[in-house]
Amino acid sequence: MEQLYKEKHRPQFHFSPEEKWMNDPNGMVFFNDEYHLFYQYHPFGTTWGPMHWGHAVSKDLIHWKQLPIGLYPDEHGAIFSGSAIVDWNNTSGFFQDGPGLVAIYTSADNYPDSDRPRQRQSLAYSNDNGRTWIKYEGNPILSDVNITDYRDPKVFWHDETNKWVMVLATGQSVTIYTSANLKDWEFASEFGNKAGSHEGVWECPDLFRLPVDGDKNKQKWVMFVSIGDNHDFKEGSRTQYFVGQFDGTTFVNDNSDETILWMDHGRDNYAGVSWSDIPAEDGKRIYIGWMSNWRYANQVPTEEWRSAMTLPRELSLTSSKEGVRLVQRVVPEINSIRKGTEVFQDLTIGKNQPAIFNLFSPLMEVNIELKKQTSNSFGIVLQSSDDEKTVIRYDVEMEKLFVDRTEAGDNSFSESFAAVQEAFLKMENNKINLQIFIDASSIEVFAEDGKVAFTSLIFPKKPYEQLVLFSDEGKILVSSLKLTELDSIWVK
Ligand code: FRU
């Protein structure tokens, strides 16, 4: 136990399970001052297997306490992804005194005497803050023999229609159902057969509303849809989003069917969904993603556990020339692990004039503002003396930001791992700002205050020790650079 959370590659400020395999985040709900995080969990191995719901709780979304398994497979099968809500008014009739938690998840088995997967939705409820769960005797509560991929229910309360709404992944679409009591569900509409990306099976939807540019009177609805791995596409599994309107029944996309909006331009942010029941007066919409990719998740070089979650991120909407877009920022509670900082200002970087800084901790946050002068290609190298490095580069002519992990560390476990990740990004006033979080086996890059995100796993032999600012030709000005040491969230 002494060595727990100190293993090679073990994330120090991201949630990972004490041991064994984890995939999607599930059942995220805030209740009685606790953030719950359940997750797809295989307790008997470090590869995907019969799914349980693992469980952890946090007071601040940063420090997590591992709890015993929440949900075990039963006569209806394994426990696939789903959500949890607070049933404030006991619409379900499950509770005697006050509100309680209800989990809505997919029961996964096979049709009798067949290899055909069967996916049906089920309920469980908890009277003790999610510590123990009772499965509803009427399970499963929703099924459809005609649809094989029929899973990942995300449920929320819709005030205006006084109903529960469920978004469910149904093959190449999201089907919306409504209910008054969480037990009886009615078909409302289907969205997406022609919209967005269909480069993989649709999974793990979410639907919620957000103000545009912080204006409460101008709200839009955001739909998340993850798309599964497909060998024809190098990116593997990833998550898209749609922006539109929702009236309690039907989601209407603001954009053309051809418009594809990606949530993250790194390879390792999948199946993300948001927390339910964050109090309205707080108003935050926070999500977390699984920091891996089905393309190689089962092969990443860790032994005791496999996979971590992304940092939790607060979502907002901003309008731009292209339309309304999602912005994501690490939750402010990250401040609780910030330690010493070093600040530099007004440095000029030229072609043969890089600037080199010592990364004084393996766990770092970097905040930097770069101002283009005569350079058309510049950036940051994070490197170790073993010649391993991750390169973050901006190309002015292409208007693209790249995160290159081809030489980041071990990539022998999968041909798909070594990758140059890229995103379109316009410079404003010839400036670009980046926030970078470096943990033992990941780098998260947020550009332009969270307008563009890259979540990228890395497996270096040892932590990066240096940060190099470079320009491929011409000059740039580093108007500010702040290096901040971060603390481990695990007990030392
Ligand atoms: C997404 C997913 C879900 C499913 C779960 C199974 O990563 O494939 O659609 O419920 O994982 O573990």
CSV table of C-alpha atoms in Angstrom, one decimal, residues 2-314:
chain,number,residue,atom,x,y,z
A,2,GLU,CA,3.0,2.3,0.6
A,3,GLN,CA,3.6,2.6,-3.1
A,4,LEU,CA,-0.1,3.2,-4.0
A,5,TYR,CA,-0.4,6.2,-6.3
A,6,LYS,CA,3.3,6.4,-6.6
A,7,GLU,CA,3.7,3.9,-9.4
A,8,LYS,CA,5.3,4.8,-12.7
A,9,HIS,CA,3.0,6.9,-14.9
A,10,ARG,CA,0.4,7.2,-12.1
A,11,PRO,CA,-1.5,10.5,-12.5
A,12,GLN,CA,-0.9,12.8,-9.5
A,13,PHE,CA,-3.7,15.3,-10.0
A,14,HIS,CA,-6.2,13.4,-12.1
A,15,PHE,CA,-8.6,10.8,-10.8
A,16,SER,CA,-7.6,7.2,-11.5
A,17,PRO,CA,-9.0,4.1,-9.7
A,18,GLU,CA,-6.9,2.6,-6.9
A,19,GLU,CA,-6.5,-0.4,-9.1
A,20,LYS,CA,-7.8,-2.2,-12.2
A,21,TRP,CA,-9.6,-1.1,-15.3
A,22,MET,CA,-11.7,2.1,-15.7
A,23,ASN,CA,-13.5,3.6,-18.7
A,24,ASP,CA,-16.4,6.1,-19.0
A,25,PRO,CA,-17.4,8.5,-16.2
A,26,ASN,CA,-21.0,7.7,-15.0
A,27,GLY,CA,-23.7,8.9,-12.7
A,28,MET,CA,-22.1,12.2,-11.9
A,29,VAL,CA,-24.3,14.0,-9.5
A,30,PHE,CA,-23.9,16.6,-6.8
A,31,PHE,CA,-25.8,15.9,-3.6
A,32,ASN,CA,-25.4,16.8,0.1
A,33,ASP,CA,-22.1,18.7,-0.5
A,34,GLU,CA,-20.5,15.8,-2.4
A,35,TYR,CA,-19.6,15.4,-6.1
A,36,HIS,CA,-20.1,11.8,-7.0
A,37,LEU,CA,-18.1,10.2,-9.7
A,38,PHE,CA,-19.1,6.6,-10.8
A,39,TYR,CA,-17.3,5.0,-13.6
A,40,GLN,CA,-17.2,1.9,-15.9
A,41,TYR,CA,-15.1,-0.5,-13.9
A,42,HIS,CA,-13.7,-4.0,-14.2
A,43,PRO,CA,-12.5,-5.1,-10.8
A,44,PHE,CA,-10.9,-8.3,-11.9
A,45,GLY,CA,-8.5,-7.0,-14.5
A,46,THR,CA,-6.7,-4.2,-16.2
A,47,THR,CA,-8.5,-4.6,-19.5
A,48,TRP,CA,-12.2,-4.1,-20.3
A,49,GLY,CA,-14.5,-6.8,-18.8
A,50,PRO,CA,-17.8,-7.3,-17.1
A,51,MET,CA,-18.8,-3.8,-16.2
A,52,HIS,CA,-19.5,-2.6,-12.7
A,53,TRP,CA,-19.9,1.0,-11.5
A,54,GLY,CA,-16.8,2.1,-9.5
A,55,HIS,CA,-17.3,5.0,-7.2
A,56,ALA,CA,-15.4,8.0,-5.8
A,57,VAL,CA,-16.5,11.2,-4.1
A,58,SER,CA,-15.0,14.7,-3.8
A,59,LYS,CA,-15.8,17.9,-2.0
A,60,ASP,CA,-13.9,20.0,-4.5
A,61,LEU,CA,-13.7,18.0,-7.8
A,62,ILE,CA,-9.9,17.8,-7.4
A,63,HIS,CA,-9.3,15.6,-4.3
A,64,TRP,CA,-11.1,12.3,-4.6
A,65,LYS,CA,-11.9,9.6,-2.1
A,66,GLN,CA,-12.1,6.1,-3.5
A,67,LEU,CA,-15.2,4.2,-2.2
A,68,PRO,CA,-16.4,0.6,-2.7
A,69,ILE,CA,-18.0,-0.5,-5.9
A,70,GLY,CA,-21.5,1.1,-6.3
A,71,LEU,CA,-23.3,-1.2,-8.7
A,72,TYR,CA,-22.6,-4.9,-9.5
A,73,PRO,CA,-23.8,-6.9,-12.5
A,74,ASP,CA,-27.1,-8.8,-11.9
A,75,GLU,CA,-29.6,-11.0,-13.6
A,76,HIS,CA,-30.1,-8.4,-16.3
A,77,GLY,CA,-26.4,-8.2,-17.1
A,78,ALA,CA,-23.5,-5.9,-16.7
A,79,ILE,CA,-23.8,-2.3,-15.7
A,80,PHE,CA,-23.0,-0.1,-18.7
A,81,SER,CA,-22.8,3.7,-18.7
A,82,GLY,CA,-25.6,5.9,-17.4
A,83,SER,CA,-26.4,8.9,-15.2
A,84,ALA,CA,-27.7,9.7,-11.8
A,85,ILE,CA,-30.1,12.4,-10.5
A,86,VAL,CA,-31.5,13.7,-7.3
A,87,ASP,CA,-35.2,12.9,-7.1
A,88,TRP,CA,-36.1,16.0,-5.1
A,89,ASN,CA,-39.8,15.5,-5.2
A,90,ASN,CA,-39.9,11.7,-4.9
A,91,THR,CA,-41.5,11.4,-8.4
A,92,SER,CA,-40.3,7.8,-8.4
A,93,GLY,CA,-41.9,6.9,-5.1
A,94,PHE,CA,-38.6,5.2,-4.1
A,95,PHE,CA,-38.1,7.4,-1.0
A,96,GLN,CA,-39.8,7.9,2.3
A,97,ASP,CA,-38.0,10.8,3.9
A,98,GLY,CA,-36.8,13.5,1.6
A,99,PRO,CA,-34.9,13.2,-1.6
A,100,GLY,CA,-32.6,10.5,-2.7
A,101,LEU,CA,-30.4,9.5,-5.6
A,102,VAL,CA,-31.6,7.5,-8.6
A,103,ALA,CA,-29.2,5.9,-11.1
A,104,ILE,CA,-30.4,5.2,-14.7
A,105,TYR,CA,-28.0,2.9,-16.5
A,106,THR,CA,-27.8,0.3,-19.3
A,107,SER,CA,-28.2,-3.4,-18.4
A,108,ALA,CA,-26.1,-5.2,-20.9
A,109,ASP,CA,-26.4,-9.0,-21.7
A,110,ASN,CA,-27.3,-11.1,-24.8
A,111,TYR,CA,-30.6,-12.1,-26.2
A,112,PRO,CA,-31.5,-15.6,-24.9
A,113,ASP,CA,-29.6,-18.3,-26.8
A,114,SER,CA,-28.0,-15.8,-29.1
A,115,ASP,CA,-24.8,-13.8,-29.5
A,116,ARG,CA,-26.7,-10.7,-30.2
A,117,PRO,CA,-26.1,-8.0,-27.5
A,118,ARG,CA,-29.1,-6.9,-25.6
A,119,GLN,CA,-29.1,-3.4,-24.1
A,120,ARG,CA,-31.9,-2.2,-21.8
A,121,GLN,CA,-32.3,0.6,-19.4
A,122,SER,CA,-32.6,0.0,-15.6
A,123,LEU,CA,-32.9,1.9,-12.4
A,124,ALA,CA,-31.3,1.7,-8.9
A,125,TYR,CA,-31.8,4.1,-6.0
A,126,SER,CA,-29.9,5.0,-2.9
A,127,ASN,CA,-31.1,6.3,0.5
A,128,ASP,CA,-27.6,6.8,1.9
A,129,ASN,CA,-25.8,9.3,-0.4
A,130,GLY,CA,-24.9,6.7,-3.0
A,131,ARG,CA,-23.1,4.3,-0.6
A,132,THR,CA,-25.5,1.5,-1.2
A,133,TRP,CA,-28.0,0.9,-4.0
A,134,ILE,CA,-31.2,-1.0,-4.4
A,135,LYS,CA,-32.1,-2.2,-7.9
A,136,TYR,CA,-35.7,-1.5,-8.9
A,137,GLU,CA,-37.7,-4.7,-9.0
A,138,GLY,CA,-39.4,-3.6,-12.3
A,139,ASN,CA,-36.1,-3.5,-14.2
A,140,PRO,CA,-35.5,-3.2,-17.1
A,141,ILE,CA,-37.7,-0.1,-17.6
A,142,LEU,CA,-37.0,0.6,-21.3
A,143,SER,CA,-36.1,-1.6,-24.2
A,144,ASP,CA,-36.4,-1.9,-27.9
A,145,VAL,CA,-35.7,-5.2,-29.7
A,146,ASN,CA,-35.2,-3.4,-33.0
A,147,ILE,CA,-32.2,-1.4,-31.9
A,148,THR,CA,-29.0,-3.2,-30.9
A,149,ASP,CA,-26.9,-0.2,-29.8
A,150,TYR,CA,-29.3,1.2,-27.3
A,151,ARG,CA,-27.5,2.6,-24.3
A,152,ASP,CA,-26.0,5.3,-22.1
A,153,PRO,CA,-29.1,7.1,-20.7
A,154,LYS,CA,-28.5,10.6,-19.4
A,155,VAL,CA,-31.5,12.0,-17.6
A,156,PHE,CA,-32.4,15.5,-16.4
A,157,TRP,CA,-35.4,17.4,-15.1
A,158,HIS,CA,-37.0,19.8,-17.6
A,159,ASP,CA,-38.8,22.5,-15.6
A,160,GLU,CA,-41.0,24.0,-18.4
A,161,THR,CA,-42.7,20.7,-19.2
A,162,ASN,CA,-42.4,19.3,-15.7
A,163,LYS,CA,-40.9,16.1,-16.9
A,164,TRP,CA,-37.8,14.0,-16.8
A,165,VAL,CA,-36.0,13.9,-20.2
A,166,MET,CA,-33.7,11.0,-21.2
A,167,VAL,CA,-31.2,11.2,-24.1
A,168,LEU,CA,-30.2,7.7,-25.2
A,169,ALA,CA,-27.6,6.6,-27.8
A,170,THR,CA,-29.4,4.6,-30.5
A,171,GLY,CA,-27.0,3.5,-33.1
A,172,GLN,CA,-26.4,6.5,-35.3
A,173,SER,CA,-28.8,8.8,-33.5
A,174,VAL,CA,-29.9,10.1,-30.1
A,175,THR,CA,-33.4,9.2,-29.1
A,176,ILE,CA,-35.2,11.4,-26.6
A,177,TYR,CA,-37.7,10.0,-24.1
A,178,THR,CA,-39.8,11.7,-21.4
A,179,SER,CA,-41.2,10.5,-18.1
A,180,ALA,CA,-43.1,11.8,-15.1
A,181,ASN,CA,-41.8,9.1,-12.7
A,182,LEU,CA,-38.5,7.8,-14.1
A,183,LYS,CA,-40.1,4.4,-14.5
A,184,ASP,CA,-42.4,4.8,-17.5
A,185,TRP,CA,-40.9,6.4,-20.6
A,186,GLU,CA,-42.4,7.7,-23.7
A,187,PHE,CA,-40.7,8.3,-27.1
A,188,ALA,CA,-40.4,12.0,-27.8
A,189,SER,CA,-38.1,12.4,-30.8
A,190,GLU,CA,-35.0,11.3,-32.6
A,191,PHE,CA,-32.1,13.4,-33.5
A,192,GLY,CA,-29.0,13.2,-35.7
A,193,ASN,CA,-29.2,10.5,-38.2
A,194,LYS,CA,-27.8,12.9,-40.8
A,195,ALA,CA,-26.1,15.5,-38.6
A,196,GLY,CA,-22.5,15.7,-37.5
A,197,SER,CA,-20.0,12.9,-37.6
A,198,HIS,CA,-21.0,9.3,-38.1
A,199,GLU,CA,-17.5,7.9,-38.2
A,200,GLY,CA,-18.4,5.5,-35.4
A,201,VAL,CA,-21.3,4.3,-33.2
A,202,TRP,CA,-23.0,7.1,-31.2
A,203,GLU,CA,-22.5,6.8,-27.5
A,204,CYS,CA,-22.8,8.7,-24.2
A,205,PRO,CA,-25.0,11.6,-25.1
A,206,ASP,CA,-25.7,14.6,-22.8
A,207,LEU,CA,-28.1,17.6,-23.2
A,208,PHE,CA,-28.1,20.8,-21.2
A,209,ARG,CA,-28.5,24.5,-21.5
A,210,LEU,CA,-26.0,27.3,-21.1
A,211,PRO,CA,-26.2,31.1,-21.4
A,212,VAL,CA,-24.5,32.5,-24.5
A,213,ASP,CA,-21.7,35.0,-23.6
A,214,GLY,CA,-22.8,34.9,-20.0
A,215,ASP,CA,-26.3,36.4,-20.8
A,216,LYS,CA,-29.0,34.4,-18.9
A,217,ASN,CA,-31.6,35.7,-21.3
A,218,LYS,CA,-29.9,34.2,-24.2
A,219,GLN,CA,-29.7,30.4,-23.8
A,220,LYS,CA,-28.8,27.6,-26.1
A,221,TRP,CA,-28.8,23.9,-25.6
A,222,VAL,CA,-25.7,21.8,-26.1
A,223,MET,CA,-25.8,18.1,-27.0
A,224,PHE,CA,-22.7,16.0,-26.5
A,225,VAL,CA,-22.3,12.8,-28.6
A,226,SER,CA,-19.3,10.5,-28.4
A,227,ILE,CA,-18.4,8.5,-31.4
A,228,GLY,CA,-16.8,5.1,-31.0
A,229,ASP,CA,-13.5,3.8,-32.6
A,230,ASN,CA,-13.5,3.0,-36.2
A,231,HIS,CA,-10.4,1.7,-37.8
A,232,ASP,CA,-10.9,3.7,-41.0
A,233,PHE,CA,-10.2,6.9,-39.0
A,234,LYS,CA,-6.8,7.6,-37.4
A,235,GLU,CA,-8.3,9.6,-34.5
A,236,GLY,CA,-10.1,6.7,-32.9
A,237,SER,CA,-12.9,7.5,-30.5
A,238,ARG,CA,-13.8,11.1,-29.9
A,239,THR,CA,-16.6,13.5,-28.8
A,240,GLN,CA,-18.6,16.0,-30.9
A,241,TYR,CA,-21.2,18.5,-29.8
A,242,PHE,CA,-24.1,20.3,-31.3
A,243,VAL,CA,-25.6,23.7,-30.4
A,244,GLY,CA,-29.3,24.3,-30.8
A,245,GLN,CA,-32.7,24.6,-29.2
A,246,PHE,CA,-34.7,22.1,-27.1
A,247,ASP,CA,-38.4,22.5,-26.1
A,248,GLY,CA,-38.7,19.5,-23.9
A,249,THR,CA,-39.4,17.2,-26.8
A,250,THR,CA,-37.2,18.0,-29.8
A,251,PHE,CA,-33.7,19.1,-30.3
A,252,VAL,CA,-33.2,21.4,-33.3
A,253,ASN,CA,-29.6,21.9,-34.5
A,254,ASP,CA,-28.6,25.5,-35.1
A,255,ASN,CA,-25.9,24.4,-37.6
A,256,SER,CA,-26.0,22.6,-40.9
A,257,ASP,CA,-25.9,18.8,-40.9
A,258,GLU,CA,-22.4,19.0,-42.3
A,259,THR,CA,-21.0,21.1,-39.4
A,260,ILE,CA,-18.9,19.0,-37.1
A,261,LEU,CA,-17.8,20.5,-33.8
A,262,TRP,CA,-15.2,18.6,-31.8
A,263,MET,CA,-15.0,19.0,-28.1
A,264,ASP,CA,-11.3,18.3,-27.9
A,265,HIS,CA,-8.6,18.1,-30.5
A,266,GLY,CA,-6.4,15.7,-28.5
A,267,ARG,CA,-6.9,12.0,-28.8
A,268,ASP,CA,-7.7,11.3,-25.2
A,269,ASN,CA,-11.0,12.8,-24.1
A,270,TYR,CA,-13.9,10.4,-24.5
A,271,ALA,CA,-17.4,9.7,-23.2
A,272,GLY,CA,-17.5,13.0,-21.3
A,273,VAL,CA,-20.8,14.0,-19.7
A,274,SER,CA,-21.8,16.7,-17.1
A,275,TRP,CA,-22.7,16.7,-13.5
A,276,SER,CA,-26.3,16.8,-12.5
A,277,ASP,CA,-27.9,18.8,-9.8
A,278,ILE,CA,-25.3,21.5,-9.3
A,279,PRO,CA,-27.4,24.1,-7.5
A,280,ALA,CA,-29.1,26.6,-9.8
A,281,GLU,CA,-27.6,29.5,-7.8
A,282,ASP,CA,-24.2,28.2,-8.6
A,283,GLY,CA,-25.2,27.6,-12.2
A,284,LYS,CA,-22.1,25.8,-13.3
A,285,ARG,CA,-22.1,23.1,-15.9
A,286,ILE,CA,-19.0,20.9,-15.3
A,287,TYR,CA,-18.0,17.8,-17.1
A,288,ILE,CA,-15.2,15.2,-17.0
A,289,GLY,CA,-14.1,12.9,-19.7
A,290,TRP,CA,-12.4,9.5,-19.8
A,291,MET,CA,-8.7,10.4,-20.6
A,292,SER,CA,-8.1,7.6,-23.1
A,293,ASN,CA,-9.1,6.3,-26.5
A,294,TRP,CA,-10.6,3.0,-27.4
A,295,ARG,CA,-8.0,2.6,-30.1
A,296,TYR,CA,-5.3,1.7,-27.5
A,297,ALA,CA,-6.9,2.1,-24.1
A,298,ASN,CA,-6.4,-1.6,-23.3
A,299,GLN,CA,-2.7,-1.5,-24.2
A,300,VAL,CA,-1.4,1.7,-22.5
A,301,PRO,CA,1.7,0.8,-20.4
A,302,THR,CA,0.4,0.8,-16.9
A,303,GLU,CA,0.2,-2.2,-14.7
A,304,GLU,CA,-1.8,-1.8,-11.5
A,305,TRP,CA,-4.5,0.4,-12.9
A,306,ARG,CA,-5.6,1.5,-16.4
A,307,SER,CA,-6.9,4.9,-17.3
A,308,ALA,CA,-7.6,8.2,-15.6
A,309,MET,CA,-10.2,11.0,-16.0
A,310,THR,CA,-9.5,14.4,-17.6
A,311,LEU,CA,-9.4,17.4,-15.2
A,312,PRO,CA,-12.9,18.6,-14.5
A,313,ARG,CA,-13.9,21.5,-16.8
A,314,GLU,CA,-16.5,24.2,-16.5
